[in-house]
PDB file of C-alpha atoms in Angstrom:
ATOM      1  CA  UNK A   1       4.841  -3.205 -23.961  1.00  0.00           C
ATOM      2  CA  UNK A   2       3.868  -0.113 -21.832  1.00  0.00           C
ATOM      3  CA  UNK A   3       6.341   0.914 -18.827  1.00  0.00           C
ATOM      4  CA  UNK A   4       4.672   2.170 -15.927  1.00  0.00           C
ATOM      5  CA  UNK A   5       6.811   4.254 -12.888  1.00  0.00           C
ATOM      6  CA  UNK A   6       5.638   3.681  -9.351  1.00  0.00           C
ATOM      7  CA  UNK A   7       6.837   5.217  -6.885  1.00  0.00           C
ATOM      8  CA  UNK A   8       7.282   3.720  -3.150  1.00  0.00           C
ATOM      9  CA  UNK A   9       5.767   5.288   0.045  1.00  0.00           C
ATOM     10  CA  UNK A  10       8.859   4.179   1.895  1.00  0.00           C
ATOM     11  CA  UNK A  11      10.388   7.413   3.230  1.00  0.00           C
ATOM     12  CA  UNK A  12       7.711   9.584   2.686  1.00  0.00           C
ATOM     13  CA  UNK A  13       5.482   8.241   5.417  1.00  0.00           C
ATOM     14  CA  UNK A  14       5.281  11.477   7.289  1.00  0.00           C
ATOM     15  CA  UNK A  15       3.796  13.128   4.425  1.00  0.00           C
ATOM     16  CA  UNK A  16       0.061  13.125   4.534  1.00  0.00           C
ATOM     17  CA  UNK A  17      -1.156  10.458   2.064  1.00  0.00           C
ATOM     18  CA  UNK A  18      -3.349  12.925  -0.487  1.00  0.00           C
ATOM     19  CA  UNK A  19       0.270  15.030  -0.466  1.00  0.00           C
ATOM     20  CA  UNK A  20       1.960  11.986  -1.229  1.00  0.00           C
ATOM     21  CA  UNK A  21      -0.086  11.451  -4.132  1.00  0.00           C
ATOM     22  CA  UNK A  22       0.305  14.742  -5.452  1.00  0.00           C
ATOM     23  CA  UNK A  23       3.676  15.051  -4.962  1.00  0.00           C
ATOM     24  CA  UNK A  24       3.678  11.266  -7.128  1.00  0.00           C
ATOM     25  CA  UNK A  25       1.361  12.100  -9.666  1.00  0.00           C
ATOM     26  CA  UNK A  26       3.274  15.142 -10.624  1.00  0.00           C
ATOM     27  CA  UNK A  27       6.821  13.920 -10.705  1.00  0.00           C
ATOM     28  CA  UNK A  28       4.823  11.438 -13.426  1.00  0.00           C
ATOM     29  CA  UNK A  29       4.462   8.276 -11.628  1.00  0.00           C
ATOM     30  CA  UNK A  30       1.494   6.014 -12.913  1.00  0.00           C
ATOM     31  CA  UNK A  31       1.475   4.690  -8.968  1.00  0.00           C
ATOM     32  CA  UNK A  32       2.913   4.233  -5.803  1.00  0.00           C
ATOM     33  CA  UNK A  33       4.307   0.738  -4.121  1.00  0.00           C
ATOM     34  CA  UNK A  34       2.622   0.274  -0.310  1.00  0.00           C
ATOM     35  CA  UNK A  35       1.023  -1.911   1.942  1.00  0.00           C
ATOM     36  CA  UNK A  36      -2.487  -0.916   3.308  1.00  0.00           C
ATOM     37  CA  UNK A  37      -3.845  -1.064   6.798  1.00  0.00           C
ATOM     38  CA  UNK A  38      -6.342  -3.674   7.995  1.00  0.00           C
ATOM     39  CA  UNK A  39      -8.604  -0.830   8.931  1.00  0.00           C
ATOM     40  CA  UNK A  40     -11.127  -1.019   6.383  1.00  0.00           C
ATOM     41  CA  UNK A  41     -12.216   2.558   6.575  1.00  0.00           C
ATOM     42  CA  UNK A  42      -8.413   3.964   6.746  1.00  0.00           C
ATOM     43  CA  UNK A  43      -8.176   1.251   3.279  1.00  0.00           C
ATOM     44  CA  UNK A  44     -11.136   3.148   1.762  1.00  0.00           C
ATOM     45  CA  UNK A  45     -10.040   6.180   2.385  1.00  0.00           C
ATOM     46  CA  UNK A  46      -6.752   5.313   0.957  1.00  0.00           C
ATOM     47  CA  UNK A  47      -8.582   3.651  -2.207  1.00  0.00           C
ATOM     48  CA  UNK A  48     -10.480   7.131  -2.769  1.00  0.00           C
ATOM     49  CA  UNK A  49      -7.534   8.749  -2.570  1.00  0.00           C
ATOM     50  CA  UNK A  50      -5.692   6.588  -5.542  1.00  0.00           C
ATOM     51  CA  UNK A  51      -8.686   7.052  -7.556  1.00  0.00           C
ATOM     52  CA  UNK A  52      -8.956  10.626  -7.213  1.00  0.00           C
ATOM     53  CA  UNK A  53      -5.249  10.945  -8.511  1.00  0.00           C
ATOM     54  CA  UNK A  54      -5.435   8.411 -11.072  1.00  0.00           C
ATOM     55  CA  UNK A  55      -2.747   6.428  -9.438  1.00  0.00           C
ATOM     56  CA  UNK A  56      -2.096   2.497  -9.464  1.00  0.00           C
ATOM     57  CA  UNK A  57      -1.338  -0.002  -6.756  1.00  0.00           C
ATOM     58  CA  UNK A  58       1.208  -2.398  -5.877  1.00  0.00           C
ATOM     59  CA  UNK A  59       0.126  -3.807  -3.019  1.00  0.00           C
ATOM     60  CA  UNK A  60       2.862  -5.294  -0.348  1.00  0.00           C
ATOM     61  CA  UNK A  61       3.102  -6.737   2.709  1.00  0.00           C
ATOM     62  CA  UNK A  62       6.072  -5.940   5.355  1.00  0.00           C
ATOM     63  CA  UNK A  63       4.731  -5.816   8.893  1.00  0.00           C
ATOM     64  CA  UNK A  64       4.638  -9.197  10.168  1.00  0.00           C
ATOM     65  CA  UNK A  65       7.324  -9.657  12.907  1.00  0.00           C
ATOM     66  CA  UNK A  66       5.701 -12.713  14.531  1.00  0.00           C
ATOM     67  CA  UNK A  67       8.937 -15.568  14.693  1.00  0.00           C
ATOM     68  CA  UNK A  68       6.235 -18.090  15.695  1.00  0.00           C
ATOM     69  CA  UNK A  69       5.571 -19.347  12.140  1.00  0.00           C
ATOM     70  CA  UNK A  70       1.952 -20.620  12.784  1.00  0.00           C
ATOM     71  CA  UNK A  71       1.130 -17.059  13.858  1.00  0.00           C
ATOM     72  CA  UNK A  72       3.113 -15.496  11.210  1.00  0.00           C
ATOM     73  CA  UNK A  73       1.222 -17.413   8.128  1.00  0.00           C
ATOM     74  CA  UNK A  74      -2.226 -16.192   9.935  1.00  0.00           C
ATOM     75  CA  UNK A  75      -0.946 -12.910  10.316  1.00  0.00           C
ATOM     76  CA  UNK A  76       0.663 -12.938   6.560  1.00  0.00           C
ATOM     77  CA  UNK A  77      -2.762 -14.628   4.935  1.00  0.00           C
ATOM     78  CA  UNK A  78      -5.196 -11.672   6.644  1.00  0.00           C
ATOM     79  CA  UNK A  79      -2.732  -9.411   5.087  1.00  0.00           C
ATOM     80  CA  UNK A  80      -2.766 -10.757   1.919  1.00  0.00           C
ATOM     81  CA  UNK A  81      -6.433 -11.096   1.686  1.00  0.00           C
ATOM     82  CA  UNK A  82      -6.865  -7.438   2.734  1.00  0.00           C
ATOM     83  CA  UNK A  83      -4.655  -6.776  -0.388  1.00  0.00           C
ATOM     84  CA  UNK A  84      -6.967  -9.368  -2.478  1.00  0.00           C
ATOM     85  CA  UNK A  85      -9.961  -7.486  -1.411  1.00  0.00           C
ATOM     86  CA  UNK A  86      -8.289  -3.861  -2.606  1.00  0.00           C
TER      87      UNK A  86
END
């Protein structure tokens, strides 16, 4: 079994992302924990990013605050997919 560290974006927001990853990669995380925008060039960009670093995924989802649950499952399934698709 291999134990990978990941390390979540929560808190460090304000940091620009390609810091973010630095400062990750170098405290020896294999990854970070985060959900990605629905803007597929601001996903890309975050993708590249990951890449560049050598840095894993784990993909969540946090932001829907909808309390009508018909909207919320749209809402949570476009999120989800945008996850699928990265």
């Amino acid at each position: 079994m291999q134990l990978k560290f990941f390390c979540p974006l929560w808190g460090s927001d304000h940091l620009p992302f390609e810091q973010f990853c630095i400062k990750v990669k170098d405290a020896g995380y294999q990854g970070l924990e985060m959900g990605l925008p629905l803007d597929n060039s601001v996903r890309a960009e975050i993708l590249d990013i990951l890449k560049i670093h050598d840095l894993a995924l784990i993909g969540q989802h946090y932001e829907t605050l909808e309390t009508d649950f018909i909207r919320h499952k749209d809402i949570y399934k476009r999120h989800l997919e945008n996850l699928v698709e990265a």
